[in-house]
CSV table of C-alpha atoms and ligand atoms in Angstrom, one decimal:
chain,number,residue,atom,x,y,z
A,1,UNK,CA,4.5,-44.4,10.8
A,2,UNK,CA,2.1,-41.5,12.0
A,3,UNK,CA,-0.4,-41.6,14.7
A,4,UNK,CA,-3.3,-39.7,13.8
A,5,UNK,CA,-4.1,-36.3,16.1
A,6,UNK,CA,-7.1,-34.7,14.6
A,7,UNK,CA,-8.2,-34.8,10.7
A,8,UNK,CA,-10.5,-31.6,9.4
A,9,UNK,CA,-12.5,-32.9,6.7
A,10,UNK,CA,-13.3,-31.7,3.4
A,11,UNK,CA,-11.1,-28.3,3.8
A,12,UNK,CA,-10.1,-26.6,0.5
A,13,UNK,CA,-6.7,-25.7,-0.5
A,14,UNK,CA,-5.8,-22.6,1.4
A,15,UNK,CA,-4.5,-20.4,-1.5
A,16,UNK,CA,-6.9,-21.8,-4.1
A,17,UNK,CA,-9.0,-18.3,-4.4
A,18,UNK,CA,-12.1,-18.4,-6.9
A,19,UNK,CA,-13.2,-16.1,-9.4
A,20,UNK,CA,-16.5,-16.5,-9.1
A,21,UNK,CA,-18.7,-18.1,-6.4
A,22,UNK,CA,-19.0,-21.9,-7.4
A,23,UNK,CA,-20.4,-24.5,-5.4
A,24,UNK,CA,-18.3,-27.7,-6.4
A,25,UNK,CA,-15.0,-26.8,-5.4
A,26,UNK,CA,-12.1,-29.6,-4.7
A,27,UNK,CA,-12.1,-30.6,-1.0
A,28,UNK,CA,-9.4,-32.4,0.8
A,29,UNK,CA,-9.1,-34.1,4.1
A,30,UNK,CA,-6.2,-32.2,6.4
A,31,UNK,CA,-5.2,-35.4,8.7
A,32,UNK,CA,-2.3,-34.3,11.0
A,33,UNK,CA,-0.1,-36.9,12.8
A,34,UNK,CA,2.5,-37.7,15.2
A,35,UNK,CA,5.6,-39.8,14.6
A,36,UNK,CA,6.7,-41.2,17.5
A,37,UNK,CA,10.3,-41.3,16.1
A,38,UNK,CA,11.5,-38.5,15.1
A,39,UNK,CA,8.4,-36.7,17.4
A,40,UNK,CA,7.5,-34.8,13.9
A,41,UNK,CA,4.1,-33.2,13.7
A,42,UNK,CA,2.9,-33.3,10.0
A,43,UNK,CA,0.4,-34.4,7.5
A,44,UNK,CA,-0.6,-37.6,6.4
A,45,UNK,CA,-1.6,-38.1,2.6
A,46,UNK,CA,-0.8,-34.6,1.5
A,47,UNK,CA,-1.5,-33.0,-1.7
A,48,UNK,CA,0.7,-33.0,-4.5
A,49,UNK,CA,3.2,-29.7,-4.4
A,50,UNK,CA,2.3,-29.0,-8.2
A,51,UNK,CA,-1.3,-28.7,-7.2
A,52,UNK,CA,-0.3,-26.1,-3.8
A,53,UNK,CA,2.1,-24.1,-5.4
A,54,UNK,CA,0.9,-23.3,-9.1
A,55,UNK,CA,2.5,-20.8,-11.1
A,56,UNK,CA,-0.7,-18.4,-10.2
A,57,UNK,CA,0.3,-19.0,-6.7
A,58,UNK,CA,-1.5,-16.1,-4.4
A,59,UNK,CA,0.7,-15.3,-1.4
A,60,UNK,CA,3.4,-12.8,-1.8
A,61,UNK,CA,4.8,-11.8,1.5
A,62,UNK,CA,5.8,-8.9,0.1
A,63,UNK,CA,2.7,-7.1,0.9
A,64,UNK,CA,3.5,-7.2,4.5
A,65,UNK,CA,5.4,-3.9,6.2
A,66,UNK,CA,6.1,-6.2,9.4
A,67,UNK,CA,7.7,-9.4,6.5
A,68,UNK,CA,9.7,-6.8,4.6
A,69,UNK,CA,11.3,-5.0,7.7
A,70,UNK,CA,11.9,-9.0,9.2
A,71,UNK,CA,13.6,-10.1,6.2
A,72,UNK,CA,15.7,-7.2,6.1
A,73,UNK,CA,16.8,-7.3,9.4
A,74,UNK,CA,17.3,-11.1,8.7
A,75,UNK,CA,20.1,-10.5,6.0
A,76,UNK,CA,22.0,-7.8,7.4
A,77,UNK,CA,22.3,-10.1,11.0
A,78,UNK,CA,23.3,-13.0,8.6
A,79,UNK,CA,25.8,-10.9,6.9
A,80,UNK,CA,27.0,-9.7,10.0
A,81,UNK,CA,27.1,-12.7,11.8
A,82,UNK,CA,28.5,-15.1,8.6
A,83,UNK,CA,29.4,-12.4,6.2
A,84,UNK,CA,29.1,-15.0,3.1
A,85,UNK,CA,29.7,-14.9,-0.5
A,86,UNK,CA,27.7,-16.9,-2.0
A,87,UNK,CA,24.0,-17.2,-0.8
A,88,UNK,CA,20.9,-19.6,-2.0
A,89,UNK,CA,17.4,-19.5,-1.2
A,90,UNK,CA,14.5,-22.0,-1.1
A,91,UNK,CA,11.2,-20.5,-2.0
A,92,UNK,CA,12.0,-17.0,-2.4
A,93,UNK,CA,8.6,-16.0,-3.2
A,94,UNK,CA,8.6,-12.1,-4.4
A,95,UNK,CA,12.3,-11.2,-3.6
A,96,UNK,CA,11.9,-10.4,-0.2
A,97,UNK,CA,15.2,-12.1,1.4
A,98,UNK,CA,17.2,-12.3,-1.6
A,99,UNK,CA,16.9,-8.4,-2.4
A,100,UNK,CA,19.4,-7.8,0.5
A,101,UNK,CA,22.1,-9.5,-1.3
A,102,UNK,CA,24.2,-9.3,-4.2
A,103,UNK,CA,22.9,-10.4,-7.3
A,104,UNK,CA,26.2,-11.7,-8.9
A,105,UNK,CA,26.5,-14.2,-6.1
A,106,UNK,CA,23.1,-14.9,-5.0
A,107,UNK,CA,20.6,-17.5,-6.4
A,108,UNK,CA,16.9,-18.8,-5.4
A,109,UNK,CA,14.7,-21.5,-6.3
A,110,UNK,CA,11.2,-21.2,-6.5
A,111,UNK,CA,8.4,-23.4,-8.5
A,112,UNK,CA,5.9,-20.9,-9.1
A,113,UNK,CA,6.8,-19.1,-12.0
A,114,UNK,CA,5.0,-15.9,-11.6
A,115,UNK,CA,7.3,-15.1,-8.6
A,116,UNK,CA,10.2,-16.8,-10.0
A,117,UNK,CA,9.9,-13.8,-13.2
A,118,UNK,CA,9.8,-11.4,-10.5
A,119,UNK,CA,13.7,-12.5,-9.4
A,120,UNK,CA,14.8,-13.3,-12.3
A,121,UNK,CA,13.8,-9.8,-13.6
A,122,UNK,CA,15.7,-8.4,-10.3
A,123,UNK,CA,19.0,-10.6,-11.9
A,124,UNK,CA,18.5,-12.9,-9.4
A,125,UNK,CA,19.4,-16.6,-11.0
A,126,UNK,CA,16.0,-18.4,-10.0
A,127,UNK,CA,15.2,-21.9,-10.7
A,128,UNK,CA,11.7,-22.0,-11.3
A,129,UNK,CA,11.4,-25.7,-9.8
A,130,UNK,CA,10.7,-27.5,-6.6
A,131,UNK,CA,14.1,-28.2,-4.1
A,132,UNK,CA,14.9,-32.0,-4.8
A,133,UNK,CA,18.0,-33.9,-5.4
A,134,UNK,CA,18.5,-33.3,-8.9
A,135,UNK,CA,18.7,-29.9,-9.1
A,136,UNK,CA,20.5,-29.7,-6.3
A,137,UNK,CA,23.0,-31.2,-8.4
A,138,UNK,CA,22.8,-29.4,-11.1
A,139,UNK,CA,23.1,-25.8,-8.5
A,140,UNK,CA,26.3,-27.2,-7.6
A,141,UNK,CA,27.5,-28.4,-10.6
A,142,UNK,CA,27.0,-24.5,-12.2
A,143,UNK,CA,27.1,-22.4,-8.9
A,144,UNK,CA,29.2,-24.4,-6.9
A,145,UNK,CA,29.1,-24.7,-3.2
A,146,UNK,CA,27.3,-21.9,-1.2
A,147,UNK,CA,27.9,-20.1,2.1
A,148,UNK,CA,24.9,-19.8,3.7
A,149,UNK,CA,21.9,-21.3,2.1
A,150,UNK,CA,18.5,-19.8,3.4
A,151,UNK,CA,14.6,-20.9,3.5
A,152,UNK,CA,11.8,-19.1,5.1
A,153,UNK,CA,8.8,-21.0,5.8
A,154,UNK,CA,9.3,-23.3,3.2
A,155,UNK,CA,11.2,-26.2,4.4
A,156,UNK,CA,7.9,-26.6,6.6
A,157,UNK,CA,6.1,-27.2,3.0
A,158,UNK,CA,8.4,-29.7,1.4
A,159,UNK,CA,7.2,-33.3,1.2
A,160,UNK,CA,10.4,-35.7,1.7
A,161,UNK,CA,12.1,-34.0,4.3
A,162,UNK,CA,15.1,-36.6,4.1
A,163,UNK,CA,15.9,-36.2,0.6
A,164,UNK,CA,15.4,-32.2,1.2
A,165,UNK,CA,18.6,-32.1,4.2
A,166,UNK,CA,20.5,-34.4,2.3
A,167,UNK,CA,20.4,-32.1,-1.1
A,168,UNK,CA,20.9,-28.9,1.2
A,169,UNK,CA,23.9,-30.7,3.0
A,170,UNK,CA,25.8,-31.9,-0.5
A,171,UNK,CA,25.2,-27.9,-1.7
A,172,UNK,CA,26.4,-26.7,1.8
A,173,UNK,CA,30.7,-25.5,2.1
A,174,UNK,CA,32.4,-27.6,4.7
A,175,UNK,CA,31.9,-24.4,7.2
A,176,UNK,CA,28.6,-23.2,5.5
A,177,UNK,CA,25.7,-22.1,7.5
A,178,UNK,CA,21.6,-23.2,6.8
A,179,UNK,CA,20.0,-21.1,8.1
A,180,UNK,CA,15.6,-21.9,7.9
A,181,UNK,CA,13.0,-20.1,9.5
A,182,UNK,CA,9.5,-21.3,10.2
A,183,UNK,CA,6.7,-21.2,12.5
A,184,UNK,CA,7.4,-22.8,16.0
A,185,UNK,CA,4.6,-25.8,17.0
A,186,UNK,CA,5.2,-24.9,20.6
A,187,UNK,CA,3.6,-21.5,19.8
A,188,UNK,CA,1.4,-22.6,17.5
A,189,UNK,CA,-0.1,-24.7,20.0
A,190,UNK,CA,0.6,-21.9,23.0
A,191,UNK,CA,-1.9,-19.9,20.8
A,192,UNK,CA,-4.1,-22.4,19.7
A,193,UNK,CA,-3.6,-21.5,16.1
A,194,UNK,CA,-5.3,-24.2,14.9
A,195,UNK,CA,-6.0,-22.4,11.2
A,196,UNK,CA,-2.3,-22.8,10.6
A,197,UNK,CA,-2.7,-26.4,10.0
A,198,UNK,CA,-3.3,-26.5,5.7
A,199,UNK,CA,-2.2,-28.3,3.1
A,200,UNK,CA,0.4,-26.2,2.4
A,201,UNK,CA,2.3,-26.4,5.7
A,202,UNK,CA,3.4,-30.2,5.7
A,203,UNK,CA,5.3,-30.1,9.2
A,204,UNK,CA,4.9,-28.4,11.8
A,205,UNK,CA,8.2,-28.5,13.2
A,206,UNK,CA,9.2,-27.9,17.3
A,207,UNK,CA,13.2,-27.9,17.5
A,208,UNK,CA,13.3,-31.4,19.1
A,209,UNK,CA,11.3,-32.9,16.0
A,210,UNK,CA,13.7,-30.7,13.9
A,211,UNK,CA,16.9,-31.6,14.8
A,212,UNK,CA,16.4,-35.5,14.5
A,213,UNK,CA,15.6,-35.2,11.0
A,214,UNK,CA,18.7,-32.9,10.8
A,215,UNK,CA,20.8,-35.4,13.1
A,216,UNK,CA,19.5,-38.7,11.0
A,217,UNK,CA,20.9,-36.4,7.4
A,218,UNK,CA,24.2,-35.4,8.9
A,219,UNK,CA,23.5,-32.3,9.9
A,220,UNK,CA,23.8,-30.2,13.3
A,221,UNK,CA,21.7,-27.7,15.0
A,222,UNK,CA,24.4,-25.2,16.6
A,223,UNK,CA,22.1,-22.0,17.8
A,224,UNK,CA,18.1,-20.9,17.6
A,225,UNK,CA,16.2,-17.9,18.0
A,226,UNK,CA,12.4,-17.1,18.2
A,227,UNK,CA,11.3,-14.2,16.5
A,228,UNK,CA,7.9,-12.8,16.9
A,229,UNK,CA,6.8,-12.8,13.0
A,230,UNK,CA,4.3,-15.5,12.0
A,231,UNK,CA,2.9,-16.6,15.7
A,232,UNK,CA,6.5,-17.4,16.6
A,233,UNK,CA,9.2,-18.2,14.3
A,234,UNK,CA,11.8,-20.5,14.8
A,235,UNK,CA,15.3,-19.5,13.1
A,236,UNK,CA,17.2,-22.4,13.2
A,237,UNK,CA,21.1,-22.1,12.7
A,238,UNK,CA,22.4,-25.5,11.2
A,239,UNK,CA,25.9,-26.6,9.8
A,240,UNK,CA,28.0,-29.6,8.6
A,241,UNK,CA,27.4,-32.4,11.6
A,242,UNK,CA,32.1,-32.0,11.3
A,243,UNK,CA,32.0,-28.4,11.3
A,244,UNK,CA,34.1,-26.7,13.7
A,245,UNK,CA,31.5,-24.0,14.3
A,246,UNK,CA,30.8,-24.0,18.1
A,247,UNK,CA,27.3,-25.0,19.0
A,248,UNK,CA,25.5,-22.4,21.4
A,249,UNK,CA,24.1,-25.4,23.9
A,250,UNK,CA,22.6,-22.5,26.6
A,251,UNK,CA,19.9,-21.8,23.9
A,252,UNK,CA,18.9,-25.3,22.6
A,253,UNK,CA,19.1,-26.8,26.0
A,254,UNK,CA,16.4,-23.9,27.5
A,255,UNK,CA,14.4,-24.5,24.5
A,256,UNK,CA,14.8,-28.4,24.6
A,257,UNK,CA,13.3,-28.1,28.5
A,258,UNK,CA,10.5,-25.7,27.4
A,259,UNK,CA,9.0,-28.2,24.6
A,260,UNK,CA,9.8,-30.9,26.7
A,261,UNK,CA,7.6,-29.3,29.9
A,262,UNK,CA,4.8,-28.6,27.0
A,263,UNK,CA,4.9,-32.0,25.6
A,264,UNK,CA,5.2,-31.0,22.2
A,265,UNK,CA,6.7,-34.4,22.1
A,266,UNK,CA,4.0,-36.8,23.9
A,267,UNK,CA,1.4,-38.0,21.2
A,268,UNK,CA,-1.1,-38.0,24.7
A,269,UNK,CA,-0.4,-34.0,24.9
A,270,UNK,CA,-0.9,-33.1,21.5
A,271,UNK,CA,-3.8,-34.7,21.8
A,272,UNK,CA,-5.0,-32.8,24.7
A,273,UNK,CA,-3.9,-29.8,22.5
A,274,UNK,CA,-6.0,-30.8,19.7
A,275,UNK,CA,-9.3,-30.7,22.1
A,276,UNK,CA,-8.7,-27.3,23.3
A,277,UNK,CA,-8.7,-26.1,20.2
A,278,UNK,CA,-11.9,-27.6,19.0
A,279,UNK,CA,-13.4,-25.9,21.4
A,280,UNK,CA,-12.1,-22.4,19.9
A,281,UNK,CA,-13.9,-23.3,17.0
A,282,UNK,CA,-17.2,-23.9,18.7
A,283,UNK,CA,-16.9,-20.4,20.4
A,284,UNK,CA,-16.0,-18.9,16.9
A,285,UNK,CA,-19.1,-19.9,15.6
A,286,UNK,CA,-21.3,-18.9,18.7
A,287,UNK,CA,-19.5,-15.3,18.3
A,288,UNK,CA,-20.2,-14.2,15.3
A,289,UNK,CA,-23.9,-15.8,14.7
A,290,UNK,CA,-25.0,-13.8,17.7
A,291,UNK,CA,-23.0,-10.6,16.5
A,292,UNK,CA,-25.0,-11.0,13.0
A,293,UNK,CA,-28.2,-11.7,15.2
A,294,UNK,CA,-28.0,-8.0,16.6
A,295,UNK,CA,-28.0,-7.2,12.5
A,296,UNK,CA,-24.0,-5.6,12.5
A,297,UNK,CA,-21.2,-5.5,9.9
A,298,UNK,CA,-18.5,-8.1,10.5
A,299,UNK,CA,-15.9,-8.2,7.6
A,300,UNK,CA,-13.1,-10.5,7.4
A,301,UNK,CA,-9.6,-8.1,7.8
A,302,UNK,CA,-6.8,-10.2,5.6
A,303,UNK,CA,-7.3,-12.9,3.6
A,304,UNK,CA,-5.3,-14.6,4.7
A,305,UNK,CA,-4.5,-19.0,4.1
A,306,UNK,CA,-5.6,-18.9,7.6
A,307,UNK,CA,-8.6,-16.7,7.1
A,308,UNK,CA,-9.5,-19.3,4.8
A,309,UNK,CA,-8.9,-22.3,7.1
A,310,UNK,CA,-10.9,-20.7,10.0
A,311,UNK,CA,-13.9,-19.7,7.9
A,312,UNK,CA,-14.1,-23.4,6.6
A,313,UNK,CA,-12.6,-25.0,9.6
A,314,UNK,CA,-15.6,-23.0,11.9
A,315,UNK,CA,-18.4,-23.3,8.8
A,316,UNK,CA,-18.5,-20.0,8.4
A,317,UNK,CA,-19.8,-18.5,5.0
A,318,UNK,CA,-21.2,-14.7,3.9
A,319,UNK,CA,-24.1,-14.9,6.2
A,320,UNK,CA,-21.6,-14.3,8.4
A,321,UNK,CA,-18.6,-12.8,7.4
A,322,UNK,CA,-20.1,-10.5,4.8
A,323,UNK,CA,-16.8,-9.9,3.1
A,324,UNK,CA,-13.1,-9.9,3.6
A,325,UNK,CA,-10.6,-7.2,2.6
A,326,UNK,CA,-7.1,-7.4,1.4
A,327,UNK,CA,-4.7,-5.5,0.4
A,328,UNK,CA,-3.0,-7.9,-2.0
A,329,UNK,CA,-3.9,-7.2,-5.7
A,330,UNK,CA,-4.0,-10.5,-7.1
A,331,UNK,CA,-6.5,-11.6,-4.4
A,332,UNK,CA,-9.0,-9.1,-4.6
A,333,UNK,CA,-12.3,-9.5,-6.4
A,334,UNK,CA,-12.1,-13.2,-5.9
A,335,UNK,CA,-13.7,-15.5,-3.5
A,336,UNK,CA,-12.9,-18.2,-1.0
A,337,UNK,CA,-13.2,-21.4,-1.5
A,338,UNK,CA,-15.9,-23.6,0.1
A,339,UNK,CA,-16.7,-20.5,2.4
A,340,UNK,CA,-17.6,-18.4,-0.7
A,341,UNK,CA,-16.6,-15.3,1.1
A,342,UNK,CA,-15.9,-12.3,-1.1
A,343,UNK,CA,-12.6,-10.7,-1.3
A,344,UNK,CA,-12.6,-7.0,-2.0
A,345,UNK,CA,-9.7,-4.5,-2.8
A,346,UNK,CA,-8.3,-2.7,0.9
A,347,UNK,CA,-8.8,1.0,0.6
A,348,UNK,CA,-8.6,4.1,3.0
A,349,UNK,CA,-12.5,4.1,3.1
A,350,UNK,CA,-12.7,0.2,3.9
A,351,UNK,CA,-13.7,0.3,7.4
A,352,UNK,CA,-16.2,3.0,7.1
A,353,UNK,CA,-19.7,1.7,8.0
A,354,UNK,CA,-18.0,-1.6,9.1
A,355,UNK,CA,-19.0,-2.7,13.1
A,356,UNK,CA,-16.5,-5.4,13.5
A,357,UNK,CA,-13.9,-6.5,11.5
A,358,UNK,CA,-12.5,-10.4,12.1
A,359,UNK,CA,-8.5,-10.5,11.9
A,360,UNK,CA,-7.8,-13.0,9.0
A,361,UNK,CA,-4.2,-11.9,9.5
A,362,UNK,CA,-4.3,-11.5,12.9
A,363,UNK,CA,-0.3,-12.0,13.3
A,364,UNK,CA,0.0,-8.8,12.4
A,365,UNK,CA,-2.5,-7.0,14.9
A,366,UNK,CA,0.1,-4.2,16.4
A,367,UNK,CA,0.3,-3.2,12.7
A,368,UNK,CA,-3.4,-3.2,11.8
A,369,UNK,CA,-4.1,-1.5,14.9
A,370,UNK,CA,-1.9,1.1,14.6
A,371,UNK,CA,-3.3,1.7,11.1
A,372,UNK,CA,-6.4,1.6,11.8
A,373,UNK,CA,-6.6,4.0,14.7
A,374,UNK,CA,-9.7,5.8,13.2
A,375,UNK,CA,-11.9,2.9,13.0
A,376,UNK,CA,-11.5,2.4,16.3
A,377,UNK,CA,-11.8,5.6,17.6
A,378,UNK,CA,-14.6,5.9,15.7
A,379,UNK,CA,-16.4,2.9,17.9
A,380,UNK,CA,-15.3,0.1,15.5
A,381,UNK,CA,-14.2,-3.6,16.6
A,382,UNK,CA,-12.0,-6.0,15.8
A,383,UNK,CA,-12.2,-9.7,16.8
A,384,UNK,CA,-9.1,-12.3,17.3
A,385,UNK,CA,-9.6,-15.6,17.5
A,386,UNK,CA,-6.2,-16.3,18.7
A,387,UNK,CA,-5.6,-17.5,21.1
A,388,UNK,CA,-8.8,-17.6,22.4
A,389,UNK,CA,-12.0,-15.0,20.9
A,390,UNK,CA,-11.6,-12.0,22.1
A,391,UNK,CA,-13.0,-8.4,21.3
A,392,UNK,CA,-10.6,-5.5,21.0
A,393,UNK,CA,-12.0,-2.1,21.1
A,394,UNK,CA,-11.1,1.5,22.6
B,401,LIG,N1,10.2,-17.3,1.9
B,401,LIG,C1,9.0,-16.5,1.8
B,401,LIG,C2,7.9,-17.2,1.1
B,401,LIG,C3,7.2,-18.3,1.9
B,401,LIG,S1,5.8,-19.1,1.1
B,401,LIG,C4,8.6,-16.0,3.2
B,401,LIG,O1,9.0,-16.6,4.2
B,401,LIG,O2,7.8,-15.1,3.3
B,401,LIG,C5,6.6,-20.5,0.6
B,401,LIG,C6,7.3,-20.4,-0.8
B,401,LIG,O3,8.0,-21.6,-1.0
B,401,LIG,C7,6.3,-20.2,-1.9
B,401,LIG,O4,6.7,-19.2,-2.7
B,401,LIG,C8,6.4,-21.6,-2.6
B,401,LIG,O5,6.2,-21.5,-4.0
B,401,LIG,C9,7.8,-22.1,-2.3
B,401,LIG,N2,8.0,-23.5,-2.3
B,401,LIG,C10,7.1,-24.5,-2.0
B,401,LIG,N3,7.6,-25.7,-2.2
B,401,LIG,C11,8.9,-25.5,-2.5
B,401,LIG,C12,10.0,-26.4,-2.8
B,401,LIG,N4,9.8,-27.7,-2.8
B,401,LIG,N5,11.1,-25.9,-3.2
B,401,LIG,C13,11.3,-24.5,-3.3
B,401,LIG,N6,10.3,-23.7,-3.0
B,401,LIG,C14,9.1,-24.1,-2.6
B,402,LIG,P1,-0.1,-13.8,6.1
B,402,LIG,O1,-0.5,-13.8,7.5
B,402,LIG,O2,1.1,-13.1,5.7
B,402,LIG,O3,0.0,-15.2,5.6
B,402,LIG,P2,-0.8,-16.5,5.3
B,402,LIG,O4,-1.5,-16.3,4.0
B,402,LIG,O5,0.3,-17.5,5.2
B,402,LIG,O6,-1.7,-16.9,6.4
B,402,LIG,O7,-1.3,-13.1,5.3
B,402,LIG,C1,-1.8,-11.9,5.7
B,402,LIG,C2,-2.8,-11.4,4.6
B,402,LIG,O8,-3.4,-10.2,5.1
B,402,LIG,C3,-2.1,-11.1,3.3
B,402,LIG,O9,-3.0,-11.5,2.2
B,402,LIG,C4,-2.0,-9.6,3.3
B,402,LIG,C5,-3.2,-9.2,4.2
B,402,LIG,N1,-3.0,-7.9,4.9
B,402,LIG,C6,-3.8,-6.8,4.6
B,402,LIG,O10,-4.7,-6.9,3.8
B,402,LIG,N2,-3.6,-5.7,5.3
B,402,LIG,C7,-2.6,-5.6,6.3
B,402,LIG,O11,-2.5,-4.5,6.9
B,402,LIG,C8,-1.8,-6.7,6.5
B,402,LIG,C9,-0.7,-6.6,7.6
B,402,LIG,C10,-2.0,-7.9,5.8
């Protein structure tokens, strides 16, 4: 049973972009808790997955220079380090992971069709469908067994966690490797990120949460690294709980006494958490209605799933973010929900006659600054929120 931390109320689903501006759009509570088990942070009464990931589903983290050079360097340190055969992925999205590999012995699964076309046109085998038991069966039944079996920020989305391990252990080799990446809570909260709390993103997992739902499915954690992408990314290394792979204790120890000294696992600290980052929200506000009081441009720079949480999170609308930009096609000329912030198309000319910009994406802010060196030479602004507001300028 979940305690309850903090619930947002009436947020909108973070990818559900509109084409047009419409008032009555479907609003959700986002109610995150603490189960003083397992210490897993997550939602309570979630969404249905069919109604977050539809097969018009937005995000492709292909667009991303900083996700495509990540995912490469991913696989070829996988390869290196496990060298496998045969290779599965959960929620491979536009290809990005998967392209590394060879199609003859690599599959994917992913449940929104319009990416799942994109991999299958590659010759990637994709299951267009959601990760559950049954077609785990039916993978292993035509595929076999696989070697390493990899999921990016989407383990973190899957309702049913139990049932998920337990289908990823019976698909695993007897020395097979899992290998899942996905935002760490103890950066999440370290930054105060509170806009990646959404429906989509059912847990928010720190490693000691992790690895008791791995424990309780028979599974072991044997190494874990934090890599930058995202906020702070956990890549967790997991295997058979009678595998003979050795398990690297240096590493989960230090990061087993760093969440610990946090208290990513003390309902009491999250708590605290929870507060401080109320307060961001408040200042967010403050900011930008006396930025618009002095009559400047402030665009949104991203739009992001967070972009969207923050703008509706922080009641923010077009009075005071006039518009966002983004470079992803399939978002552009639509609007966000609830918020009712337009999204236009990102072009070299964008920033021209803009005062401030506000980083929707701002986990990428070394590669938006370095491309946007004119703007701020030329006097222009940008704004984080994370981790606390802050202006950045020449
Ligand atoms: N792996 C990519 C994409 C992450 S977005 C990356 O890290 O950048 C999450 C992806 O997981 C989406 O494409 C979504 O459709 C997919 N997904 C969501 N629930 C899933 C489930 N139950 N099984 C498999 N994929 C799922
Ligand atoms: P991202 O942070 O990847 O994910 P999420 O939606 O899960 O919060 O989203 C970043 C968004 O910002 C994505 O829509 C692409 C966009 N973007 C740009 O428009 N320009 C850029 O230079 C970068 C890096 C991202």
């Amino acid at each position: 049973m979940s305690k309850k931390l903090i619930t947002f109320k009436n947020i909108p689903l973070s990818n559900s972009l509109l084409s047009s501006k419409q008032e009555d759009v479907e609003l959700f509570d986002l109610t995150i808790g603490f189960d003083e088990k397992t210490k897993l942070v997550s939602l309570i009464n979630n969404v249905s997955p069919e109604k977050l990931f539809p097969d018009d589903y937005v995000y492709d983290s292909s667009q991303s220079k900083t996700m495509v050079k990540h995912f490469k360097e991913c696989a070829e340190s996988l390869q290196k380090r496990f060298n496998p055969y045969s290779v599965l992925e959960i929620g491979s999205n536009s290809g990005i992971f998967i392209r590394h590999f060879n199609p003859d012995n690599t599959i994917a699964v992913e449940p929104c069709s319009n990416f799942a076309e994109i991999t299958n046109d590659m010759e990637y085998k994709t299951y267009d469908d959601f990760w559950e038991k049954d077609l785990s069966e039916l993978i292993r039944q035509e595929h076999g067994k696989m070697d390493v079996i990899f999921s990016a920020n989407t383990i973190s989305h899957i309702q049913g966690l139990d049932e998920c391990l337990t289908s990823v252990k019976k698909c695993l080799n007897e020395d097979g490797v899992f290998v899942v990446e996905c935002p760490s809570l103890l950066e999440l909260l370290r930054e105060n990120a509170f806009d990646q709390f959404y429906h989509e993103h059912q847990s928010y997992f720190s490693m000691i949460a992790f690895r008791n739902l791995l424990e309780r499915n028979g599974l072991k954690l044997f190494d874990i690294e934090l890599k930058p992408v995202h906020g702070g990314t956990y890549r967790f290394f997991i295997c058979n709980e009678n595998s003979s792979i050795d398990v690297n204790h240096k590493n989960i120890d230090k990061w087993e006494d760093e969440e610990k000294q946090f208290g990513v696992d003390s309902y009491e600290k999250l708590k605290d958490r929870m507060s401080i980052m109320k307060e961001n929200m408040i200042d967010i506000k403050n900011t930008l209605e006396k930025i618009k009081s002095e009559n400047k441009t402030v665009i949104g720079y991203g739009a992001s799933a967070k972009f969207i949480q923050v703008s509706n999170m922080c009641n923010l609308n077009d009075s005071l973010i006039d518009y966002a930009i983004d470079t992803t096609p399939n978002k552009q000329n639509k609007f966000i929900p609830k918020s009712n912030i337009p999204i236009k198309k990102y072009d070299e000319d964008s920033l021209e006659n803009v005062d401030y910009c506000f980083l929707g994406a701002w986990n990428f802010l070394s590669e938006i600054i370095e491309k946007e060196d004119k703007f701020l030479r030329s006097g222009g602004k940008f704004i984080t929120h994370i981790p606390k507001l802050r202006i950045i300028e020449l």
